[in-house]
Amino acid sequence: MPVELWLYFILTVMIVGSIACLEIKNILSSIITIGIVGLALSLAFLFLGAPDLALVQFVFEILCVIILIRAFAKRSVKLTALKRDIPETVIAVVILAGIFVLSIFALKELPSFGKPIVSVAERYLTKAGMETGSQNIVTSIILNYRVYDTLGELTVLFTAILGSMTILRKIGRKKRDAK
Amino acid sequence: MQNKYADEGMSLIVKTITRFTVWLIFLYGLYIFIHGHLSPGGGFAGGVIIALSYVHLTLAYGKNFVSERINRSAMHNLEALSAIFYILIGLIGLYIAENFLQNFLGKGTLYHIISAGYIPILNLVICVKVGMGLYLVFYYLASYQVKKTGVN
Amino acid sequence: MILYLMCFFLFLVGLYGAITKRDLIKIILAIGIMGYSVNLFLILIAYRSGALAPILEKGLEFSMVDPLPQALVLTSIVIELGITALLAALAIRIYEKYDTLDITKIRRLKG
């Protein structure tokens, strides 16, 4: 079975899963459905020749689902039960359909599936083993050729983690000292 | 193992199984980041797997049991120290080699476990940082008590 | 071409959720779906038919897929989880303050 057929199947599962995730009324089912979408994405990465990404996506998806369940579903937070606003939804669907039709013209210009655009990769593929000594070329890119990129990424991650800790802190430090 | 938080967390079966599986998950995380330059994986995946082993312990035993045994301020310190270490490696590269964050160790032989210069060290730093940070976020999100303030 | 279109459709599903849903949890999940589709699109562009993963093997020569988008997407996945945790923390604080997650009822701007 060629790769394309597998990818059609996986993408169909992802689209149906995301629509279900947005329309289900129960919060626990909604979070579990987005977990299924993420695991399907991990499978797609495996078919596209990216086992690094498949591993990372799999592991991060599990942690994401656990965090969301502990944050919302355990606390008996209720989803807001509202009547659907019909004109608003119709306008949104019409505009998004217009964007989809326009995107056909844009995506037609791309080369067809299976022919990569980027040509800088040839250097990485032929010389990375000799220049960095690393067998895994993806690791040699993120930690040797583009190590500034990883430094910036760690800064962003540090800031996000620090921000969520600051938001969730119970008593401000100044108030606790004053007591 | 007698403890005063015996009725928190999950059932006895889950706790007994957890005692066997948590080390396996931790070892798998170590394996993933040590072999980051040879096989798929690396610091990010290894760090999250190590964080998941702590999460596993927390979910099975309850957060009071875990917070007595795990030093959380040491985790904060480790997370911040690993960020400093990353910069320090860059400065050593600036001192020994020419540029900031340039490889200053020998490349070794390809396909061996001790090779690729400073990539395994950076993997270790990233692994500690990601693992500790994400576990701390999970802990604070899970242990946050919503109190009703009564507005609205 | 059809694969790219399906991937873009997935992005539009996420956008639809983000602009029409009124619940904060659904908006967080919709942002996650948009992130998934962008990551998948970058990897779809990088694929070369018949190629294997970019890991060298001793004494073998074979064609490999483009490794540069993979490195970029690896960065993106990690940041996405940090952003999800930040959004979840914000949503919990909003729920504590207003006792609801409906964005049409969160109107008071003063703390």
Tab-separated table of C-alpha atoms in Angstrom:
chain	number	residue	atom	x	y	z
A	1	MET	CA	0.000	0.000	0.000
A	2	PRO	CA	1.576	3.336	-0.982
A	3	VAL	CA	2.130	6.124	1.504
A	4	GLU	CA	-0.516	8.369	-0.051
A	5	LEU	CA	-3.371	5.986	0.708
A	6	TRP	CA	-2.327	5.705	4.330
A	7	LEU	CA	-2.136	9.476	4.560
A	8	TYR	CA	-5.624	9.943	3.059
A	9	PHE	CA	-6.959	7.586	5.716
A	10	ILE	CA	-5.088	9.270	8.580
A	11	LEU	CA	-6.074	12.771	7.480
A	12	THR	CA	-9.726	11.727	7.224
A	13	VAL	CA	-9.546	10.390	10.770
A	14	MET	CA	-7.974	13.653	11.921
A	15	ILE	CA	-10.600	15.856	10.253
A	16	VAL	CA	-13.520	13.795	11.581
A	17	GLY	CA	-11.909	13.685	15.012
A	18	SER	CA	-11.408	17.441	15.178
A	19	ILE	CA	-14.977	18.170	14.112
A	20	ALA	CA	-16.194	15.709	16.757
A	21	CYS	CA	-13.903	17.290	19.349
A	22	LEU	CA	-15.382	20.709	18.691
A	23	GLU	CA	-19.020	19.569	18.685
A	24	ILE	CA	-19.183	17.067	21.573
A	25	LYS	CA	-20.943	18.452	24.636
A	26	ASN	CA	-19.067	16.404	27.242
A	27	ILE	CA	-15.710	17.819	28.304
A	28	LEU	CA	-13.920	14.526	29.043
A	29	SER	CA	-14.914	13.061	25.659
A	30	SER	CA	-13.755	16.225	23.952
A	31	ILE	CA	-10.285	16.059	25.510
A	32	ILE	CA	-9.930	12.358	24.737
A	33	THR	CA	-10.909	13.008	21.123
A	34	ILE	CA	-8.146	15.555	20.718
A	35	GLY	CA	-5.807	12.909	22.107
A	36	ILE	CA	-6.864	10.619	19.276
A	37	VAL	CA	-6.177	13.381	16.738
A	38	GLY	CA	-2.689	13.872	18.163
A	39	LEU	CA	-1.881	10.166	18.069
A	40	ALA	CA	-3.041	10.015	14.440
A	41	LEU	CA	-0.657	12.878	13.716
A	42	SER	CA	2.137	10.864	15.318
A	43	LEU	CA	1.287	7.948	12.999
A	44	ALA	CA	1.385	10.294	10.004
A	45	PHE	CA	4.860	11.479	11.006
A	46	LEU	CA	5.976	7.852	11.135
A	47	PHE	CA	4.781	7.265	7.566
A	48	LEU	CA	6.453	10.455	6.337
A	49	GLY	CA	9.913	9.368	7.473
A	50	ALA	CA	10.190	11.365	10.688
A	51	PRO	CA	10.573	8.934	13.612
A	52	ASP	CA	12.018	11.697	15.807
A	53	LEU	CA	8.871	13.734	15.442
A	54	ALA	CA	6.649	10.690	15.892
A	55	LEU	CA	8.261	9.921	19.248
A	56	VAL	CA	8.145	13.527	20.429
A	57	GLN	CA	4.554	14.054	19.290
A	58	PHE	CA	3.405	10.806	20.948
A	59	VAL	CA	4.972	11.647	24.296
A	60	PHE	CA	3.903	15.285	24.310
A	61	GLU	CA	0.348	14.348	23.366
A	62	ILE	CA	0.082	12.044	26.364
A	63	LEU	CA	1.330	14.776	28.703
A	64	CYS	CA	-1.012	17.313	27.066
A	65	VAL	CA	-4.057	15.072	27.598
A	66	ILE	CA	-3.086	14.418	31.226
A	67	ILE	CA	-2.613	18.142	31.890
A	68	LEU	CA	-5.951	19.067	30.304
A	69	ILE	CA	-7.837	16.312	32.149
A	70	ARG	CA	-6.327	17.247	35.504
A	71	ALA	CA	-6.960	20.921	34.846
A	72	PHE	CA	-10.580	20.761	33.718
A	73	ALA	CA	-12.293	17.379	33.848
A	74	LYS	CA	-11.359	16.543	37.451
A	75	ARG	CA	-12.734	19.825	38.719
A	76	SER	CA	-16.281	19.324	37.407
A	77	VAL	CA	-15.990	22.439	35.308
A	78	LYS	CA	-19.141	22.582	33.229
A	79	LEU	CA	-19.154	23.362	29.550
A	80	THR	CA	-21.420	26.292	28.872
A	81	ALA	CA	-24.635	24.974	27.386
A	82	LEU	CA	-25.748	27.574	24.916
A	83	LYS	CA	-28.046	27.768	21.981
A	84	ARG	CA	-26.094	27.984	18.762
A	85	ASP	CA	-26.153	31.412	17.233
A	86	ILE	CA	-27.346	30.516	13.736
A	87	PRO	CA	-26.441	33.669	11.699
A	88	GLU	CA	-23.006	33.877	13.264
A	89	THR	CA	-22.245	30.250	12.381
A	90	VAL	CA	-23.531	30.637	8.826
A	91	ILE	CA	-21.416	33.724	8.214
A	92	ALA	CA	-18.319	31.969	9.596
A	93	VAL	CA	-18.856	28.861	7.458
A	94	VAL	CA	-19.380	30.943	4.297
A	95	ILE	CA	-16.200	32.960	4.883
A	96	LEU	CA	-14.162	29.847	5.636
A	97	ALA	CA	-15.508	28.140	2.490
A	98	GLY	CA	-14.394	31.194	0.515
A	99	ILE	CA	-10.903	30.907	1.985
A	100	PHE	CA	-10.858	27.205	1.097
A	101	VAL	CA	-11.762	27.906	-2.542
A	102	LEU	CA	-9.063	30.573	-2.747
A	103	SER	CA	-6.521	28.199	-1.232
A	104	ILE	CA	-6.962	25.812	-4.169
A	105	PHE	CA	-5.351	28.385	-6.473
A	106	ALA	CA	-2.516	28.974	-4.030
A	107	LEU	CA	-1.743	25.323	-3.321
A	108	LYS	CA	-1.761	24.501	-7.048
A	109	GLU	CA	1.528	26.378	-7.390
A	110	LEU	CA	3.334	24.050	-4.986
A	111	PRO	CA	5.225	21.084	-6.426
A	112	SER	CA	3.285	17.859	-6.196
A	113	PHE	CA	3.556	15.541	-3.221
A	114	GLY	CA	6.830	13.636	-3.069
A	115	LYS	CA	9.047	16.303	-4.626
A	116	PRO	CA	10.649	18.542	-1.986
A	117	ILE	CA	11.248	22.227	-2.640
A	118	VAL	CA	14.125	22.952	-0.328
A	119	SER	CA	17.541	22.484	-1.880
A	120	VAL	CA	19.680	23.530	1.114
A	121	ALA	CA	19.062	20.073	2.564
A	122	GLU	CA	21.560	18.485	0.200
A	123	ARG	CA	24.434	19.896	2.206
A	124	TYR	CA	22.988	18.572	5.451
A	125	LEU	CA	22.373	15.149	3.976
A	126	THR	CA	25.805	14.715	2.464
A	127	LYS	CA	28.092	16.470	4.946
A	128	ALA	CA	26.357	16.404	8.338
A	129	GLY	CA	27.905	13.114	9.396
A	130	MET	CA	31.406	14.322	8.584
A	131	GLU	CA	31.019	17.835	9.995
A	132	THR	CA	29.303	17.100	13.291
A	133	GLY	CA	29.972	13.435	13.987
A	134	SER	CA	26.343	12.732	14.784
A	135	GLN	CA	24.515	9.827	13.201
A	136	ASN	CA	21.045	11.356	13.568
A	137	ILE	CA	20.900	14.293	11.160
A	138	VAL	CA	17.911	15.960	12.844
A	139	THR	CA	19.788	16.086	16.145
A	140	SER	CA	22.854	17.445	14.398
A	141	ILE	CA	20.728	20.245	12.923
A	142	ILE	CA	18.935	21.290	16.105
A	143	LEU	CA	22.027	21.043	18.310
A	144	ASN	CA	24.885	22.007	16.023
A	145	TYR	CA	23.925	23.901	12.874
A	146	ARG	CA	20.992	25.739	14.426
A	147	VAL	CA	21.857	25.774	18.078
A	148	TYR	CA	20.844	29.424	18.491
A	149	ASP	CA	17.363	28.328	17.467
A	150	THR	CA	17.271	25.870	20.353
A	151	LEU	CA	18.509	28.563	22.732
A	152	GLY	CA	15.575	30.744	21.722
A	153	GLU	CA	13.212	27.839	22.045
A	154	LEU	CA	14.396	27.086	25.570
A	155	THR	CA	13.856	30.736	26.442
A	156	VAL	CA	10.279	30.595	25.158
A	157	LEU	CA	9.597	27.365	27.044
A	158	PHE	CA	11.130	28.794	30.214
A	159	THR	CA	8.960	31.882	29.931
A	160	ALA	CA	5.784	29.867	29.338
A	161	ILE	CA	6.466	27.623	32.335
A	162	LEU	CA	7.364	30.600	34.513
A	163	GLY	CA	4.203	32.379	33.412
A	164	SER	CA	1.920	29.500	34.298
A	165	MET	CA	3.608	29.126	37.689
A	166	THR	CA	3.151	32.837	38.359
A	167	ILE	CA	-0.510	32.695	37.395
A	168	LEU	CA	-1.182	29.689	39.606
A	169	ARG	CA	0.685	30.880	42.685
A	170	LYS	CA	-1.643	30.960	45.646
A	171	ILE	CA	-0.344	33.811	47.801
A	172	GLY	CA	1.828	36.572	46.479
A	173	ARG	CA	5.225	36.708	48.088
A	174	LYS	CA	4.738	40.227	49.418
A	175	LYS	CA	1.469	39.351	51.131
A	176	ARG	CA	2.972	36.297	52.815
A	177	ASP	CA	5.873	38.313	54.199
A	178	ALA	CA	3.530	40.914	55.613
A	179	LYS	CA	1.557	38.354	57.629
B	1	MET	CA	5.024	0.123	52.868
B	2	GLN	CA	2.872	1.798	55.492
B	3	ASN	CA	2.138	5.443	55.102
B	4	LYS	CA	-0.376	7.902	56.381
B	5	TYR	CA	-1.658	8.769	52.912
B	6	ALA	CA	-2.732	5.198	52.193
B	7	ASP	CA	-6.284	6.089	51.192
B	8	GLU	CA	-5.281	8.801	48.741
B	9	GLY	CA	-4.545	8.135	45.109
B	10	MET	CA	-5.656	4.992	43.366
B	11	SER	CA	-6.258	1.438	44.558
B	12	LEU	CA	-3.711	-0.963	46.034
B	13	ILE	CA	-3.320	-2.885	42.770
B	14	VAL	CA	-2.340	0.256	40.876
B	15	LYS	CA	0.122	1.263	43.600
B	16	THR	CA	1.823	-2.139	43.573
B	17	ILE	CA	2.172	-2.176	39.805
B	18	THR	CA	3.452	1.397	39.873
B	19	ARG	CA	6.323	0.354	42.106
B	20	PHE	CA	7.558	-1.902	39.277
B	21	THR	CA	6.821	0.244	36.247
B	22	VAL	CA	8.059	3.641	37.366
B	23	TRP	CA	11.719	2.624	37.188
B	24	LEU	CA	11.268	1.139	33.749
B	25	ILE	CA	9.790	4.376	32.431
B	26	PHE	CA	12.601	6.385	34.026
B	27	LEU	CA	15.247	4.103	32.509
B	28	TYR	CA	13.615	4.387	29.096
B	29	GLY	CA	13.833	8.169	29.358
B	30	LEU	CA	17.537	7.917	30.224
B	31	TYR	CA	18.102	5.585	27.263
B	32	ILE	CA	16.295	7.931	24.868
B	33	PHE	CA	18.385	10.961	25.719
B	34	ILE	CA	21.736	9.157	26.002
B	35	HIS	CA	21.253	7.727	22.506
B	36	GLY	CA	19.920	11.021	21.144
B	37	HIS	CA	22.693	11.432	18.576
B	38	LEU	CA	22.528	7.827	17.358
B	39	SER	CA	18.835	7.004	17.082
B	40	PRO	CA	15.481	8.827	17.072
B	41	GLY	CA	14.884	10.700	20.278
B	42	GLY	CA	16.956	13.283	22.032
B	43	GLY	CA	16.718	15.666	24.903
B	44	PHE	CA	13.124	16.749	24.423
B	45	ALA	CA	11.597	13.281	24.229
B	46	GLY	CA	13.802	11.950	27.024
B	47	GLY	CA	12.938	14.856	29.295
B	48	VAL	CA	9.229	14.421	28.791
B	49	ILE	CA	9.451	10.672	29.441
B	50	ILE	CA	11.253	11.378	32.723
B	51	ALA	CA	8.582	13.932	33.594
B	52	LEU	CA	5.941	11.316	32.750
B	53	SER	CA	7.487	8.880	35.222
B	54	TYR	CA	7.054	11.477	37.978
B	55	VAL	CA	3.515	12.153	36.741
B	56	HIS	CA	2.819	8.417	36.928
B	57	LEU	CA	3.958	8.378	40.554
B	58	THR	CA	1.859	11.427	41.380
B	59	LEU	CA	-1.288	10.044	39.780
B	60	ALA	CA	-0.985	6.665	41.480
B	61	TYR	CA	0.001	7.728	44.995
B	62	GLY	CA	-1.656	11.119	45.408
B	63	LYS	CA	0.061	14.454	45.561
B	64	ASN	CA	0.606	14.637	49.333
B	65	PHE	CA	2.631	11.420	49.361
B	66	VAL	CA	4.805	12.630	46.507
B	67	SER	CA	5.310	16.173	47.729
B	68	GLU	CA	6.777	14.836	50.985
B	69	ARG	CA	9.383	12.776	49.141
B	70	ILE	CA	10.279	14.931	46.159
B	71	ASN	CA	12.119	18.136	46.876
B	72	ARG	CA	10.350	20.655	44.717
B	73	SER	CA	12.628	23.608	45.413
B	74	ALA	CA	15.553	21.475	44.223
B	75	MET	CA	13.605	20.920	40.999
B	76	HIS	CA	13.204	24.680	40.580
B	77	ASN	CA	16.913	25.124	41.148
B	78	LEU	CA	17.823	22.365	38.683
B	79	GLU	CA	15.611	23.905	36.019
B	80	ALA	CA	17.166	27.330	36.392
B	81	LEU	CA	20.691	25.887	36.640
B	82	SER	CA	20.304	23.960	33.404
B	83	ALA	CA	19.400	27.190	31.599
B	84	ILE	CA	22.559	28.779	33.003
B	85	PHE	CA	24.579	25.741	31.929
B	86	TYR	CA	23.415	26.136	28.337
B	87	ILE	CA	24.762	29.691	28.280
B	88	LEU	CA	27.951	28.515	30.005
B	89	ILE	CA	28.588	25.931	27.297
B	90	GLY	CA	28.182	28.697	24.750
B	91	LEU	CA	30.699	30.873	26.579
B	92	ILE	CA	33.215	28.004	26.785
B	93	GLY	CA	32.801	27.632	23.024
B	94	LEU	CA	33.488	31.344	22.678
B	95	TYR	CA	36.646	30.997	24.770
B	96	ILE	CA	38.145	27.822	23.289
B	97	ALA	CA	36.815	27.875	19.741
B	98	GLU	CA	35.888	31.010	17.839
B	99	ASN	CA	32.169	31.599	18.166
B	100	PHE	CA	29.430	31.499	20.761
B	101	LEU	CA	28.019	27.967	21.081
B	102	GLN	CA	30.575	26.478	18.737
B	103	ASN	CA	31.610	22.855	19.131
B	104	PHE	CA	34.743	22.749	21.301
B	105	LEU	CA	35.123	18.999	21.815
B	106	GLY	CA	36.489	16.446	19.399
B	107	LYS	CA	34.031	14.918	17.003
B	108	GLY	CA	34.992	11.327	17.761
B	109	THR	CA	34.233	8.518	15.397
B	110	LEU	CA	30.900	8.313	13.668
B	111	TYR	CA	28.432	5.650	14.925
B	112	HIS	CA	30.060	5.420	18.367
B	113	ILE	CA	28.270	6.359	21.560
B	114	ILE	CA	30.944	8.850	22.625
B	115	SER	CA	31.011	11.060	19.581
B	116	ALA	CA	29.517	14.228	18.147
B	117	GLY	CA	31.319	16.637	20.463
B	118	TYR	CA	29.053	18.616	22.749
B	119	ILE	CA	25.739	17.249	21.458
B	120	PRO	CA	25.305	14.693	24.313
B	121	ILE	CA	26.035	17.394	26.917
B	122	LEU	CA	23.442	19.719	25.388
B	123	ASN	CA	21.010	16.797	25.293
B	124	LEU	CA	21.513	16.284	29.032
B	125	VAL	CA	20.932	19.973	29.751
B	126	ILE	CA	17.768	20.097	27.634
B	127	CYS	CA	16.510	16.856	29.168
B	128	VAL	CA	16.814	18.179	32.735
B	129	LYS	CA	15.249	21.489	31.817
B	130	VAL	CA	12.237	20.138	29.925
B	131	GLY	CA	11.581	17.311	32.378
B	132	MET	CA	11.682	19.373	35.554
B	133	GLY	CA	9.776	22.293	34.050
B	134	LEU	CA	6.917	20.259	32.656
B	135	TYR	CA	6.568	18.188	35.828
B	136	LEU	CA	6.370	21.356	37.920
B	137	VAL	CA	3.686	22.790	35.635
B	138	PHE	CA	1.706	19.569	35.947
B	139	TYR	CA	2.059	19.599	39.730
B	140	TYR	CA	0.865	23.162	40.111
B	141	LEU	CA	-2.035	22.662	37.698
B	142	ALA	CA	-3.118	19.474	39.470
B	143	SER	CA	-2.820	20.815	42.993
B	144	TYR	CA	-4.497	24.164	42.406
B	145	GLN	CA	-7.687	24.474	44.430
B	146	VAL	CA	-10.417	26.578	42.894
B	147	LYS	CA	-12.091	28.595	45.591
B	148	LYS	CA	-15.399	30.238	44.974
B	149	THR	CA	-15.013	33.953	45.346
B	150	GLY	CA	-18.677	34.692	44.745
B	151	VAL	CA	-18.440	37.481	42.209
B	152	ASN	CA	-20.974	37.440	39.391
C	1	MET	CA	-2.279	18.425	-4.017
C	2	ILE	CA	-5.271	16.670	-2.432
C	3	LEU	CA	-3.189	15.973	0.656
C	4	TYR	CA	-2.287	19.652	0.945
C	5	LEU	CA	-5.949	20.584	0.558
C	6	MET	CA	-7.020	18.150	3.271
C	7	CYS	CA	-4.333	19.552	5.554
C	8	PHE	CA	-5.564	23.087	4.904
C	9	PHE	CA	-9.123	21.919	5.581
C	10	LEU	CA	-7.952	20.688	8.995
C	11	PHE	CA	-6.559	24.168	9.655
C	12	LEU	CA	-9.906	25.712	8.694
C	13	VAL	CA	-11.737	23.357	11.081
C	14	GLY	CA	-9.537	24.673	13.879
C	15	LEU	CA	-10.138	28.261	12.783
C	16	TYR	CA	-13.886	27.642	12.726
C	17	GLY	CA	-13.736	26.398	16.295
C	18	ALA	CA	-11.656	29.340	17.433
C	19	ILE	CA	-13.999	31.978	16.015
C	20	THR	CA	-17.445	30.490	16.677
C	21	LYS	CA	-17.170	28.581	19.951
C	22	ARG	CA	-17.983	30.426	23.146
C	23	ASP	CA	-16.331	28.085	25.601
C	24	LEU	CA	-12.736	28.731	26.634
C	25	ILE	CA	-11.826	25.012	26.721
C	26	LYS	CA	-13.084	24.534	23.168
C	27	ILE	CA	-11.022	27.526	22.042
C	28	ILE	CA	-7.889	26.021	23.610
C	29	LEU	CA	-8.532	22.729	21.811
C	30	ALA	CA	-9.158	24.564	18.520
C	31	ILE	CA	-5.800	26.339	18.798
C	32	GLY	CA	-4.215	22.923	19.308
C	33	ILE	CA	-5.830	21.603	16.127
C	34	MET	CA	-4.478	24.558	14.137
C	35	GLY	CA	-1.006	23.774	15.445
C	36	TYR	CA	-1.303	20.135	14.390
C	37	SER	CA	-2.244	21.027	10.828
C	38	VAL	CA	0.630	23.493	10.434
C	39	ASN	CA	3.141	20.925	11.680
C	40	LEU	CA	1.758	18.272	9.335
C	41	PHE	CA	1.882	20.671	6.364
C	42	LEU	CA	5.580	21.398	6.853
C	43	ILE	CA	6.393	17.698	7.005
C	44	LEU	CA	4.224	16.934	3.952
C	45	ILE	CA	6.213	19.464	1.918
C	46	ALA	CA	9.503	17.911	3.013
C	47	TYR	CA	8.632	14.359	1.931
C	48	ARG	CA	10.472	12.782	-0.975
C	49	SER	CA	8.827	9.689	-2.394
C	50	GLY	CA	10.633	6.469	-1.581
C	51	ALA	CA	12.967	8.099	0.907
C	52	LEU	CA	13.815	6.955	4.417
C	53	ALA	CA	14.327	8.745	7.715
C	54	PRO	CA	17.429	10.992	7.934
C	55	ILE	CA	19.583	8.671	10.048
C	56	LEU	CA	22.900	7.497	8.653
C	57	GLU	CA	23.706	3.799	8.496
C	58	LYS	CA	27.176	2.335	8.327
C	59	GLY	CA	28.115	1.422	4.785
C	60	LEU	CA	24.724	2.158	3.228
C	61	GLU	CA	23.686	4.873	0.808
C	62	PHE	CA	20.014	5.683	0.412
C	63	SER	CA	17.894	8.737	-0.318
C	64	MET	CA	16.651	10.562	2.763
C	65	VAL	CA	13.852	13.046	3.393
C	66	ASP	CA	14.512	16.723	4.005
C	67	PRO	CA	15.693	17.079	7.631
C	68	LEU	CA	15.401	20.855	8.016
C	69	PRO	CA	11.566	21.115	8.402
C	70	GLN	CA	11.745	18.257	10.892
C	71	ALA	CA	14.080	20.267	13.101
C	72	LEU	CA	11.773	23.291	12.905
C	73	VAL	CA	8.661	21.235	13.699
C	74	LEU	CA	10.406	19.610	16.669
C	75	THR	CA	10.831	23.114	18.084
C	76	SER	CA	7.211	23.952	17.378
C	77	ILE	CA	5.758	20.870	19.115
C	78	VAL	CA	7.617	21.604	22.342
C	79	ILE	CA	6.503	25.227	22.434
C	80	GLU	CA	2.914	24.195	21.717
C	81	LEU	CA	2.746	22.165	24.941
C	82	GLY	CA	4.092	25.100	26.954
C	83	ILE	CA	1.464	27.376	25.428
C	84	THR	CA	-1.303	24.852	26.163
C	85	ALA	CA	-0.247	24.726	29.804
C	86	LEU	CA	-0.179	28.529	29.990
C	87	LEU	CA	-3.653	28.805	28.429
C	88	ALA	CA	-5.014	26.156	30.804
C	89	ALA	CA	-3.640	28.064	33.793
C	90	LEU	CA	-5.228	31.287	32.544
C	91	ALA	CA	-8.574	29.541	31.991
C	92	ILE	CA	-8.546	28.127	35.524
C	93	ARG	CA	-7.927	31.564	36.996
C	94	ILE	CA	-10.720	33.030	34.872
C	95	TYR	CA	-13.066	30.269	36.052
C	96	GLU	CA	-12.185	31.045	39.641
C	97	LYS	CA	-12.804	34.738	39.176
C	98	TYR	CA	-15.999	34.695	37.144
C	99	ASP	CA	-17.407	31.212	37.869
C	100	THR	CA	-17.964	30.634	34.163
C	101	LEU	CA	-15.980	29.853	31.027
C	102	ASP	CA	-18.394	31.540	28.624
C	103	ILE	CA	-16.524	34.313	26.851
C	104	THR	CA	-19.664	36.408	26.317
C	105	LYS	CA	-20.171	36.665	30.082
C	106	ILE	CA	-16.605	37.627	30.921
C	107	ARG	CA	-17.027	41.335	30.511
C	108	ARG	CA	-15.767	43.033	33.600
C	109	LEU	CA	-12.326	44.396	32.886
C	110	LYS	CA	-11.337	45.473	36.362
C	111	GLY	CA	-9.575	42.822	38.382
